[in-house]
Amino acid sequence: MLTGAEIDELLSSFDQAFPSRLRAYAMVRCLIDLGLRSSEVVKLQLDDINWADGTIKLVGTKSRRADALPLPSETGAAIAAYLHEERPVTSNRAIFVRHVAPYDEPITTKSVKRAVLAGYRRCGWTRTGVHILRHSMASRLLRAGAPMKEIADILRHRSLDTSAIYAKVDLTNLAAVALPWPGSAQ
């Protein structure tokens, strides 16, 4: 799980100039801000974003149902910058498309993983997991006081138990409010 400072550091690592920088940054914003899985990022279509309402529709997810989430302004701005400044001209409706031939195809989950791992390397980290960003988002929501039901809805989990695995408990804050064990020295 990444701390808030580590998330900021990771996002800042995309300020450097490198090929497909805006695409990589927008994909990582989707992972961090929306808690999307890599497979969900690659399935995003241009028609899934409702810019007027500030929502994004997720179709064909692991839960096999369509869900709508609020689109955070930072995520929307990152996607818009990619679409306007870096996305190749293509008739493909996928948001994230290949930047090397064949251009008219959507990216794969390997492209998402490569973007995240390259960000980790620019930070000097040895982490190798992409899913940690989903866990970090859930933990961030929990620390901010979001109820588990809301976290489960955002993660699109049917069970609160599944979401509890993702939203790691903040032991430092929990220890501050814990009562001493009966009969123990205080």
Coordinates of N, CA, C and O in Angstrom, one line a residue:
M1 N 0.8 -1.2 0.0 CA 0.0 0.0 0.0 C 0.9 1.2 0.0 O 1.9 1.3 0.7
L2 N 0.5 2.2 -0.8 CA 1.3 3.5 -0.9 C 0.7 4.5 0.1 O -0.5 4.6 0.2
T3 N 1.6 5.3 0.7 CA 1.1 6.4 1.5 C 0.7 7.6 0.6 O 1.0 7.6 -0.6
G4 N 0.1 8.6 1.2 CA -0.3 9.7 0.4 C 0.9 10.4 -0.2 O 0.9 10.8 -1.3
A5 N 2.0 10.5 0.6 CA 3.3 11.1 0.0 C 3.8 10.3 -1.1 O 4.3 10.8 -2.1
E6 N 3.7 8.9 -1.0 CA 4.2 8.1 -2.1 C 3.4 8.2 -3.4 O 3.9 8.2 -4.5
I7 N 2.1 8.4 -3.2 CA 1.2 8.6 -4.3 C 1.5 9.9 -5.0 O 1.6 10.0 -6.2
D8 N 1.8 10.9 -4.2 CA 2.2 12.2 -4.8 C 3.5 12.1 -5.5 O 3.6 12.7 -6.6
E9 N 4.4 11.4 -5.0 CA 5.7 11.2 -5.6 C 5.6 10.4 -6.9 O 6.2 10.8 -8.0
L10 N 4.7 9.4 -6.9 CA 4.5 8.6 -8.2 C 3.9 9.5 -9.2 O 4.3 9.5 -10.4
L11 N 2.9 10.3 -8.9 CA 2.2 11.1 -9.8 C 3.2 12.2 -10.4 O 3.2 12.5 -11.6
S12 N 4.1 12.7 -9.5 CA 5.1 13.7 -9.9 C 6.1 13.1 -10.9 O 6.7 13.8 -11.7
S13 N 6.3 11.8 -10.8 CA 7.2 11.2 -11.7 C 6.8 11.3 -13.2 O 7.6 11.0 -14.1
F14 N 5.6 11.6 -13.4 CA 5.1 11.8 -14.8 C 5.3 13.2 -15.3 O 4.9 13.5 -16.5
D15 N 5.9 14.1 -14.5 CA 6.2 15.4 -15.0 C 7.4 15.4 -16.0 O 7.6 16.4 -16.7
Q16 N 8.2 14.4 -15.9 CA 9.4 14.3 -16.8 C 8.9 14.0 -18.3 O 7.9 13.4 -18.5
A17 N 9.7 14.5 -19.2 CA 9.3 14.2 -20.6 C 9.8 12.8 -21.0 O 10.9 12.4 -20.8
F18 N 8.9 12.0 -21.6 CA 9.2 10.7 -22.1 C 8.0 10.3 -23.1 O 6.9 10.9 -23.0
P19 N 8.3 9.4 -24.0 CA 7.2 9.0 -24.9 C 6.0 8.5 -24.2 O 6.0 7.8 -23.2
S20 N 4.8 8.9 -24.7 CA 3.5 8.5 -24.2 C 3.3 8.9 -22.8 O 2.6 8.3 -22.0
R21 N 3.9 10.0 -22.4 CA 3.8 10.5 -21.0 C 2.4 10.8 -20.6 O 1.9 10.4 -19.5
L22 N 1.6 11.5 -21.4 CA 0.3 11.9 -21.0 C -0.6 10.7 -20.9 O -1.5 10.6 -20.1
R23 N -0.4 9.7 -21.8 CA -1.2 8.5 -21.8 C -0.9 7.7 -20.5 O -1.8 7.3 -19.7
A24 N 0.4 7.6 -20.1 CA 0.8 6.9 -18.9 C 0.2 7.6 -17.7 O -0.3 6.9 -16.8
Y25 N 0.3 8.9 -17.7 CA -0.2 9.7 -16.5 C -1.7 9.5 -16.4 O -2.2 9.3 -15.3
A26 N -2.5 9.6 -17.5 CA -3.9 9.4 -17.4 C -4.3 8.0 -17.0 O -5.3 7.9 -16.2
M27 N -3.6 7.0 -17.4 CA -3.9 5.7 -17.0 C -3.7 5.5 -15.5 O -4.5 4.9 -14.8
V28 N -2.5 6.0 -15.0 CA -2.2 5.9 -13.6 C -3.2 6.7 -12.7 O -3.6 6.3 -11.7
R29 N -3.7 7.8 -13.2 CA -4.8 8.6 -12.5 C -6.0 7.7 -12.4 O -6.7 7.7 -11.4
C30 N -6.4 7.0 -13.5 CA -7.5 6.1 -13.4 C -7.4 5.0 -12.4 O -8.3 4.7 -11.6
L31 N -6.1 4.5 -12.2 CA -5.9 3.4 -11.3 C -5.9 4.0 -9.8 O -6.5 3.4 -9.0
I32 N -5.3 5.2 -9.6 CA -5.2 5.7 -8.3 C -6.5 6.4 -7.8 O -7.0 6.2 -6.7
D33 N -7.1 7.2 -8.7 CA -8.3 8.0 -8.3 C -9.6 7.2 -8.4 O -10.5 7.5 -7.6
L34 N -9.7 6.3 -9.3 CA -11.0 5.5 -9.5 C -10.9 4.1 -9.0 O -11.9 3.4 -8.9
G35 N -9.7 3.6 -8.6 CA -9.5 2.3 -8.2 C -9.7 1.2 -9.3 O -10.1 0.1 -9.0
L36 N -9.5 1.6 -10.5 CA -9.8 0.7 -11.6 C -8.7 -0.4 -11.7 O -7.6 -0.2 -11.2
R37 N -9.1 -1.5 -12.2 CA -8.2 -2.6 -12.5 C -7.6 -2.3 -13.9 O -8.2 -1.6 -14.7
S38 N -6.4 -2.9 -14.1 CA -5.8 -2.6 -15.4 C -6.7 -3.0 -16.6 O -6.8 -2.3 -17.6
S39 N -7.4 -4.1 -16.4 CA -8.3 -4.6 -17.5 C -9.5 -3.6 -17.7 O -10.0 -3.5 -18.8
E40 N -9.9 -2.9 -16.7 CA -10.9 -1.9 -16.8 C -10.4 -0.6 -17.5 O -11.1 0.0 -18.3
V41 N -9.1 -0.3 -17.3 CA -8.5 0.9 -17.9 C -8.5 0.6 -19.4 O -8.9 1.5 -20.2
V42 N -8.1 -0.5 -19.9 CA -7.9 -0.8 -21.3 C -9.3 -0.9 -22.0 O -9.4 -0.7 -23.2
K43 N -10.4 -1.2 -21.3 CA -11.7 -1.3 -21.9 C -12.4 0.1 -22.0 O -13.5 0.1 -22.6
L44 N -11.9 1.1 -21.4 CA -12.6 2.4 -21.4 C -12.7 2.9 -22.8 O -11.8 2.9 -23.6
Q45 N -13.9 3.4 -23.1 CA -14.3 3.9 -24.4 C -14.6 5.4 -24.4 O -15.0 5.9 -23.3
L46 N -14.4 6.1 -25.5 CA -14.7 7.5 -25.5 C -16.1 7.8 -25.0 O -16.3 8.8 -24.3
D47 N -17.0 7.0 -25.4 CA -18.4 7.2 -25.1 C -18.8 6.9 -23.6 O -19.9 7.2 -23.2
D48 N -17.8 6.4 -22.9 CA -18.0 6.1 -21.5 C -17.9 7.3 -20.6 O -18.3 7.2 -19.4
I49 N -17.4 8.4 -21.1 CA -17.2 9.6 -20.3 C -18.3 10.5 -20.6 O -18.6 10.9 -21.8
N50 N -19.0 11.0 -19.6 CA -20.0 12.0 -19.7 C -19.4 13.3 -19.1 O -19.4 13.5 -17.9
W51 N -18.8 14.1 -20.0 CA -18.1 15.3 -19.6 C -19.0 16.3 -18.9 O -18.7 16.9 -17.9
A52 N -20.3 16.4 -19.3 CA -21.2 17.3 -18.8 C -21.6 17.0 -17.3 O -21.7 17.8 -16.5
D53 N -21.8 15.7 -17.1 CA -22.2 15.2 -15.7 C -21.0 14.9 -14.9 O -21.2 14.7 -13.7
G54 N -19.8 14.8 -15.5 CA -18.6 14.5 -14.7 C -18.7 13.1 -14.2 O -18.3 12.8 -13.0
T55 N -19.1 12.1 -15.1 CA -19.1 10.7 -14.7 C -18.4 9.9 -15.7 O -18.2 10.3 -16.8
I56 N -18.1 8.7 -15.3 CA -17.4 7.7 -16.2 C -18.2 6.4 -16.0 O -18.5 6.0 -14.9
K57 N -18.5 5.7 -17.1 CA -19.3 4.5 -17.1 C -18.3 3.3 -17.3 O -17.4 3.4 -18.2
L58 N -18.4 2.3 -16.4 CA -17.6 1.1 -16.6 C -18.5 0.0 -17.1 O -19.4 -0.4 -16.4
V59 N -18.1 -0.5 -18.2 CA -18.9 -1.6 -18.8 C -17.9 -2.8 -19.0 O -16.8 -2.6 -19.3
G60 N -18.5 -4.0 -18.8 CA -17.7 -5.2 -19.0 C -16.6 -5.4 -18.0 O -15.5 -5.9 -18.3
T61 N -16.9 -5.0 -16.8 CA -16.0 -5.2 -15.6 C -16.1 -6.6 -15.1 O -16.9 -7.4 -15.5
K62 N -15.3 -6.9 -14.1 CA -15.2 -8.2 -13.5 C -16.6 -8.6 -12.9 O -17.0 -9.7 -13.0
S63 N -17.4 -7.6 -12.5 CA -18.7 -7.9 -11.9 C -19.7 -8.1 -13.0 O -20.9 -8.4 -12.7
R64 N -19.4 -7.9 -14.2 CA -20.3 -8.1 -15.4 C -21.5 -7.2 -15.3 O -22.6 -7.6 -15.8
R65 N -21.4 -6.0 -14.8 CA -22.5 -5.1 -14.8 C -21.9 -3.7 -15.2 O -20.8 -3.4 -15.0
A66 N -22.8 -2.8 -15.6 CA -22.4 -1.4 -15.9 C -22.5 -0.6 -14.6 O -23.5 -0.7 -13.9
D67 N -21.5 0.2 -14.4 CA -21.4 1.0 -13.2 C -21.0 2.4 -13.6 O -20.2 2.6 -14.6
A68 N -21.5 3.4 -13.0 CA -21.1 4.8 -13.2 C -20.5 5.3 -12.0 O -21.0 5.1 -10.8
L69 N -19.3 6.0 -12.2 CA -18.6 6.6 -11.0 C -18.4 8.1 -11.3 O -18.3 8.5 -12.5
P70 N -18.3 8.9 -10.3 CA -17.9 10.3 -10.5 C -16.5 10.3 -11.1 O -15.7 9.5 -10.7
L71 N -16.3 11.2 -12.0 CA -15.0 11.4 -12.6 C -14.3 12.6 -11.9 O -14.7 13.7 -12.1
P72 N -13.3 12.3 -11.0 CA -12.6 13.3 -10.3 C -12.0 14.3 -11.4 O -11.5 13.9 -12.5
S73 N -11.9 15.6 -11.0 CA -11.5 16.6 -12.0 C -10.1 16.3 -12.4 O -9.7 16.6 -13.6
E74 N -9.2 15.9 -11.5 CA -7.8 15.6 -11.9 C -7.7 14.5 -12.9 O -6.9 14.6 -13.9
T75 N -8.5 13.5 -12.7 CA -8.5 12.4 -13.7 C -9.1 12.8 -15.0 O -8.5 12.5 -16.1
G76 N -10.2 13.5 -15.0 CA -10.8 14.1 -16.2 C -9.8 15.0 -17.0 O -9.7 14.9 -18.2
A77 N -9.1 15.8 -16.3 CA -8.1 16.7 -16.9 C -7.0 15.9 -17.5 O -6.5 16.2 -18.6
A78 N -6.5 14.8 -16.8 CA -5.4 14.0 -17.4 C -5.9 13.3 -18.7 O -5.2 13.2 -19.6
I79 N -7.1 12.8 -18.6 CA -7.6 12.1 -19.8 C -7.8 13.1 -21.0 O -7.4 12.8 -22.1
A80 N -8.4 14.2 -20.7 CA -8.6 15.3 -21.7 C -7.2 15.7 -22.3 O -7.1 15.9 -23.5
A81 N -6.2 15.9 -21.5 CA -4.9 16.3 -22.0 C -4.3 15.3 -22.9 O -3.8 15.6 -24.0
Y82 N -4.5 14.0 -22.6 CA -4.0 12.9 -23.4 C -4.8 12.9 -24.7 O -4.2 12.8 -25.8
L83 N -6.1 13.0 -24.7 CA -6.9 13.0 -25.9 C -6.6 14.1 -26.8 O -6.5 13.9 -28.1
H84 N -6.4 15.3 -26.3 CA -6.1 16.5 -27.1 C -4.7 16.7 -27.6 O -4.4 17.2 -28.7
E85 N -3.7 16.2 -26.8 CA -2.3 16.5 -27.1 C -1.5 15.3 -27.6 O -0.5 15.5 -28.2
E86 N -1.9 14.1 -27.3 CA -1.0 13.0 -27.5 C -1.6 11.8 -28.2 O -0.9 11.0 -28.9
R87 N -2.9 11.6 -28.1 CA -3.6 10.4 -28.7 C -3.4 10.5 -30.2 O -3.8 11.5 -30.9
P88 N -3.0 9.4 -30.9 CA -2.9 9.3 -32.3 C -4.3 9.4 -33.0 O -5.3 9.1 -32.3
V89 N -4.3 9.9 -34.2 CA -5.6 10.0 -34.9 C -6.0 8.6 -35.3 O -5.2 7.8 -35.9
T90 N -7.2 8.2 -34.9 CA -7.6 6.8 -35.1 C -9.1 6.8 -35.0 O -9.8 7.7 -34.4
S91 N -9.7 5.8 -35.7 CA -11.2 5.7 -35.6 C -11.6 4.8 -34.5 O -12.8 4.6 -34.2
N92 N -10.6 4.2 -33.8 CA -10.9 3.3 -32.6 C -11.5 4.1 -31.5 O -11.1 5.2 -31.2
R93 N -12.6 3.6 -30.9 CA -13.3 4.3 -29.8 C -12.7 4.1 -28.4 O -13.1 4.7 -27.5
A94 N -11.7 3.3 -28.3 CA -11.0 3.1 -27.0 C -10.3 4.4 -26.7 O -9.8 5.1 -27.5
I95 N -10.3 4.7 -25.4 CA -9.7 6.0 -24.9 C -8.2 5.8 -25.1 O -7.5 6.7 -25.7
F96 N -7.6 4.7 -24.6 CA -6.2 4.5 -24.7 C -5.8 3.6 -25.8 O -6.2 2.4 -25.8
V97 N -5.1 4.1 -26.8 CA -4.7 3.4 -28.0 C -3.2 3.3 -28.1 O -2.5 4.0 -27.4
R98 N -2.8 2.4 -28.9 CA -1.4 2.2 -29.2 C -0.7 3.4 -29.8 O -1.4 4.1 -30.6
H99 N 0.5 3.7 -29.4 CA 1.3 4.8 -30.0 C 2.3 4.3 -31.0 O 3.1 5.1 -31.5
V100 N 2.4 3.0 -31.2 CA 3.2 2.4 -32.2 C 2.3 1.5 -33.1 O 1.3 1.1 -32.7
A101 N 2.8 1.3 -34.3 CA 2.0 0.5 -35.2 C 1.7 -0.9 -34.6 O 2.5 -1.5 -34.0
P102 N 0.5 -1.4 -34.8 CA -0.7 -0.8 -35.5 C -1.4 0.2 -34.5 O -1.8 -0.2 -33.4
Y103 N -1.5 1.4 -35.0 CA -2.1 2.5 -34.2 C -3.5 2.4 -33.9 O -4.0 2.9 -32.9
D104 N -4.2 1.7 -34.7 CA -5.7 1.7 -34.6 C -6.2 0.6 -33.7 O -7.3 0.1 -33.8
E105 N -5.4 0.2 -32.7 CA -5.8 -0.8 -31.7 C -5.7 -0.3 -30.3 O -4.8 0.6 -30.0
P106 N -6.6 -0.7 -29.4 CA -6.4 -0.3 -28.0 C -5.2 -0.9 -27.4 O -4.6 -1.9 -27.9
I107 N -4.7 -0.3 -26.3 CA -3.6 -0.9 -25.5 C -4.0 -2.2 -24.8 O -5.2 -2.5 -24.8
T108 N -3.0 -2.9 -24.3 CA -3.3 -4.1 -23.5 C -3.0 -3.8 -22.1 O -2.4 -2.8 -21.7
T109 N -3.3 -4.7 -21.2 CA -3.0 -4.6 -19.8 C -1.5 -4.5 -19.6 O -1.0 -3.9 -18.6
K110 N -0.7 -5.1 -20.5 CA 0.8 -5.0 -20.4 C 1.2 -3.5 -20.5 O 2.2 -3.1 -19.9
S111 N 0.6 -2.7 -21.3 CA 0.9 -1.3 -21.5 C 0.6 -0.6 -20.2 O 1.4 0.3 -19.8
V112 N -0.4 -0.9 -19.5 CA -0.7 -0.3 -18.2 C 0.3 -0.7 -17.2 O 0.9 0.2 -16.5
K113 N 0.7 -1.9 -17.1 CA 1.7 -2.4 -16.2 C 3.0 -1.7 -16.5 O 3.7 -1.3 -15.5
R114 N 3.4 -1.6 -17.7 CA 4.7 -1.0 -18.1 C 4.7 0.5 -17.6 O 5.7 0.9 -17.1
A115 N 3.6 1.2 -17.8 CA 3.5 2.6 -17.4 C 3.7 2.7 -15.9 O 4.4 3.6 -15.4
V116 N 3.1 1.9 -15.1 CA 3.1 1.9 -13.7 C 4.5 1.6 -13.2 O 5.1 2.3 -12.4
L117 N 5.1 0.5 -13.7 CA 6.4 0.0 -13.3 C 7.5 1.1 -13.7 O 8.4 1.3 -12.9
A118 N 7.3 1.7 -14.8 CA 8.3 2.8 -15.2 C 8.2 4.0 -14.2 O 9.2 4.6 -13.8
G119 N 7.0 4.3 -13.7 CA 6.8 5.3 -12.7 C 7.5 4.9 -11.4 O 8.1 5.7 -10.8
Y120 N 7.3 3.7 -11.0 CA 8.0 3.2 -9.8 C 9.5 3.3 -9.9 O 10.2 3.8 -9.0
R121 N 10.0 3.0 -11.1 CA 11.5 3.1 -11.3 C 12.0 4.5 -11.2 O 13.0 4.8 -10.7
R122 N 11.2 5.4 -11.8 CA 11.6 6.9 -11.8 C 11.6 7.3 -10.3 O 12.3 8.3 -10.0
C123 N 10.8 6.7 -9.5 CA 10.8 7.1 -8.0 C 11.9 6.4 -7.3 O 12.1 6.6 -6.1
G124 N 12.6 5.4 -7.9 CA 13.6 4.7 -7.3 C 13.1 3.5 -6.5 O 13.8 3.0 -5.6
W125 N 11.9 3.0 -6.7 CA 11.3 2.0 -6.0 C 11.5 0.6 -6.7 O 11.7 0.6 -7.9
T126 N 11.4 -0.4 -5.9 CA 11.5 -1.8 -6.5 C 10.1 -2.5 -6.6 O 10.1 -3.7 -6.9
R127 N 9.0 -1.8 -6.3 CA 7.7 -2.4 -6.3 C 7.4 -3.0 -7.7 O 7.9 -2.4 -8.7
T128 N 6.6 -4.0 -7.8 CA 6.3 -4.6 -9.1 C 4.8 -4.8 -9.3 O 4.4 -5.2 -10.4
G129 N 4.0 -4.4 -8.4 CA 2.5 -4.6 -8.5 C 1.7 -3.4 -8.9 O 2.0 -2.3 -8.4
V130 N 0.8 -3.6 -9.8 CA -0.1 -2.5 -10.2 C -1.3 -2.5 -9.3 O -1.8 -1.4 -9.0
H131 N -1.8 -3.6 -8.8 CA -3.0 -3.7 -8.0 C -2.8 -2.9 -6.7 O -3.8 -2.6 -6.0
I132 N -1.6 -2.7 -6.3 CA -1.3 -1.9 -5.0 C -2.0 -0.5 -5.1 O -2.4 0.0 -4.1
L133 N -2.2 0.0 -6.3 CA -2.8 1.3 -6.4 C -4.3 1.2 -6.1 O -4.8 2.2 -5.5
R134 N -4.9 0.1 -6.4 CA -6.3 -0.1 -6.0 C -6.4 -0.2 -4.5 O -7.3 0.4 -3.9
H135 N -5.5 -0.9 -3.9 CA -5.5 -1.1 -2.4 C -5.3 0.3 -1.8 O -5.9 0.6 -0.8
S136 N -4.4 1.1 -2.3 CA -4.0 2.4 -1.8 C -5.2 3.3 -1.8 O -5.5 4.1 -0.9
M137 N -6.0 3.3 -2.9 CA -7.2 4.1 -3.1 C -8.2 3.8 -2.0 O -8.7 4.6 -1.3
A138 N -8.4 2.5 -1.8 CA -9.4 2.1 -0.8 C -8.9 2.5 0.6 O -9.7 3.0 1.4
S139 N -7.7 2.3 0.9 CA -7.1 2.7 2.2 C -7.2 4.2 2.4 O -7.5 4.7 3.5
R140 N -7.0 5.0 1.4 CA -7.1 6.4 1.4 C -8.5 6.8 1.8 O -8.8 7.7 2.6
L141 N -9.5 6.2 1.2 CA -10.9 6.5 1.4 C -11.2 6.2 2.9 O -12.0 6.9 3.5
L142 N -10.7 5.0 3.4 CA -11.0 4.6 4.7 C -10.4 5.6 5.7 O -11.1 6.0 6.7
R143 N -9.2 6.1 5.5 CA -8.6 7.1 6.4 C -9.3 8.4 6.3 O -9.4 9.1 7.3
A144 N -10.0 8.7 5.2 CA -10.7 10.0 5.1 C -12.1 9.8 5.7 O -12.9 10.8 5.7
G145 N -12.4 8.7 6.3 CA -13.7 8.5 7.0 C -14.8 7.9 6.1 O -16.0 7.9 6.6
A146 N -14.6 7.5 4.9 CA -15.6 6.9 4.1 C -16.1 5.6 4.7 O -15.3 4.8 5.2
P147 N -17.4 5.4 4.7 CA -17.9 4.1 5.2 C -17.6 3.0 4.3 O -17.4 3.1 3.1
M148 N -17.5 1.8 4.9 CA -17.1 0.6 4.1 C -18.1 0.3 2.9 O -17.6 -0.1 1.9
K149 N -19.3 0.6 3.1 CA -20.3 0.4 2.0 C -20.0 1.3 0.8 O -20.0 0.9 -0.3
E150 N -19.5 2.5 1.1 CA -19.2 3.5 0.0 C -17.9 2.9 -0.7 O -17.8 3.0 -1.9
I151 N -16.9 2.5 0.1 CA -15.7 1.9 -0.5 C -16.0 0.7 -1.4 O -15.5 0.6 -2.5
A152 N -16.9 -0.2 -0.9 CA -17.3 -1.3 -1.6 C -18.0 -0.9 -2.9 O -17.8 -1.6 -4.0
D153 N -18.8 0.1 -2.9 CA -19.5 0.6 -4.1 C -18.5 1.1 -5.1 O -18.6 0.8 -6.3
I154 N -17.5 1.9 -4.7 CA -16.5 2.4 -5.6 C -15.7 1.3 -6.2 O -15.4 1.3 -7.4
L155 N -15.3 0.3 -5.4 CA -14.5 -0.8 -5.9 C -15.3 -1.8 -6.6 O -14.8 -2.7 -7.3
R156 N -16.7 -1.6 -6.6 CA -17.6 -2.5 -7.3 C -17.5 -3.9 -6.7 O -17.5 -4.9 -7.4
H157 N -17.4 -4.0 -5.4 CA -17.5 -5.3 -4.7 C -18.9 -5.6 -4.2 O -19.5 -4.7 -3.7
R158 N -19.3 -6.8 -4.3 CA -20.6 -7.2 -3.8 C -20.5 -7.4 -2.3 O -21.5 -7.3 -1.6
S159 N -19.4 -7.8 -1.8 CA -19.2 -8.1 -0.3 C -18.4 -7.1 0.4 O -17.3 -6.7 -0.1
L160 N -18.8 -6.7 1.5 CA -18.0 -5.7 2.4 C -16.7 -6.4 2.8 O -15.7 -5.8 3.0
D161 N -16.8 -7.7 3.0 CA -15.6 -8.5 3.4 C -14.5 -8.4 2.4 O -13.3 -8.2 2.7
T162 N -14.8 -8.4 1.1 CA -13.8 -8.2 0.1 C -13.2 -6.9 0.1 O -12.0 -6.7 0.0
S163 N -14.0 -5.9 0.3 CA -13.5 -4.5 0.4 C -12.6 -4.3 1.6 O -11.7 -3.5 1.6
A164 N -13.0 -5.0 2.7 CA -12.2 -4.8 4.0 C -10.7 -5.3 3.7 O -9.8 -4.8 4.3
I165 N -10.5 -6.3 2.8 CA -9.2 -6.8 2.5 C -8.4 -5.7 1.8 O -7.2 -5.5 2.1
Y166 N -9.1 -4.9 1.0 CA -8.5 -3.8 0.2 C -8.2 -2.6 1.1 O -7.2 -2.0 1.0
A167 N -9.1 -2.3 1.9 CA -9.0 -1.1 2.8 C -8.3 -1.4 4.1 O -8.9 -1.7 5.1
K168 N -7.0 -1.5 4.0 CA -6.2 -1.8 5.2 C -6.5 -0.9 6.3 O -6.6 0.3 6.1
V169 N -6.6 -1.4 7.5 CA -6.9 -0.6 8.7 C -5.7 0.2 9.1 O -4.6 -0.3 9.1
D170 N -5.9 1.5 9.4 CA -4.9 2.4 9.8 C -4.6 2.1 11.3 O -5.2 2.6 12.2
L171 N -3.6 1.2 11.6 CA -3.3 0.8 12.9 C -2.8 1.9 13.9 O -3.1 1.9 15.1
T172 N -2.2 2.9 13.3 CA -1.7 4.0 14.2 C -2.9 4.7 14.8 O -2.9 5.0 16.0
N173 N -3.8 5.1 13.9 CA -5.0 5.8 14.4 C -5.9 4.9 15.2 O -6.5 5.4 16.2
L174 N -6.0 3.7 14.9 CA -6.8 2.7 15.7 C -6.2 2.6 17.1 O -6.9 2.6 18.1
A175 N -4.9 2.5 17.2 CA -4.2 2.4 18.5 C -4.5 3.6 19.4 O -4.6 3.5 20.6
A176 N -4.7 4.7 18.8 CA -4.9 6.0 19.6 C -6.3 6.0 20.3 O -6.4 6.6 21.3
V177 N -7.2 5.2 19.7 CA -8.6 5.2 20.3 C -8.9 3.9 21.0 O -9.9 3.7 21.6
A178 N -7.9 2.9 21.0 CA -8.2 1.6 21.6 C -8.1 1.7 23.1 O -7.3 2.4 23.7
L179 N -9.0 1.0 23.7 CA -9.0 0.9 25.2 C -8.0 -0.1 25.7 O -7.7 -1.1 25.0
P180 N -7.4 0.1 26.8 CA -6.4 -0.9 27.3 C -7.0 -2.2 27.6 O -8.2 -2.3 27.9
W181 N -6.3 -3.3 27.5 CA -6.8 -4.6 27.8 C -7.1 -4.7 29.2 O -6.3 -4.3 30.1
P182 N -8.2 -5.3 29.6 CA -8.5 -5.4 31.1 C -7.4 -6.1 31.9 O -7.0 -7.1 31.5
G183 N -7.0 -5.5 32.9 CA -6.0 -6.1 33.8 C -4.6 -5.8 33.4 O -3.6 -6.2 34.0
S184 N -4.4 -5.1 32.2 CA -3.0 -4.8 31.8 C -2.6 -3.5 32.4 O -3.4 -2.6 32.8
A185 N -1.3 -3.3 32.4 CA -0.7 -2.0 32.9 C -0.9 -1.0 31.8 O -0.7 -1.3 30.6
Q186 N -1.3 0.3 32.2 CA -1.5 1.3 31.2 C -0.3 2.1 30.9 O 0.5 2.6 31.1

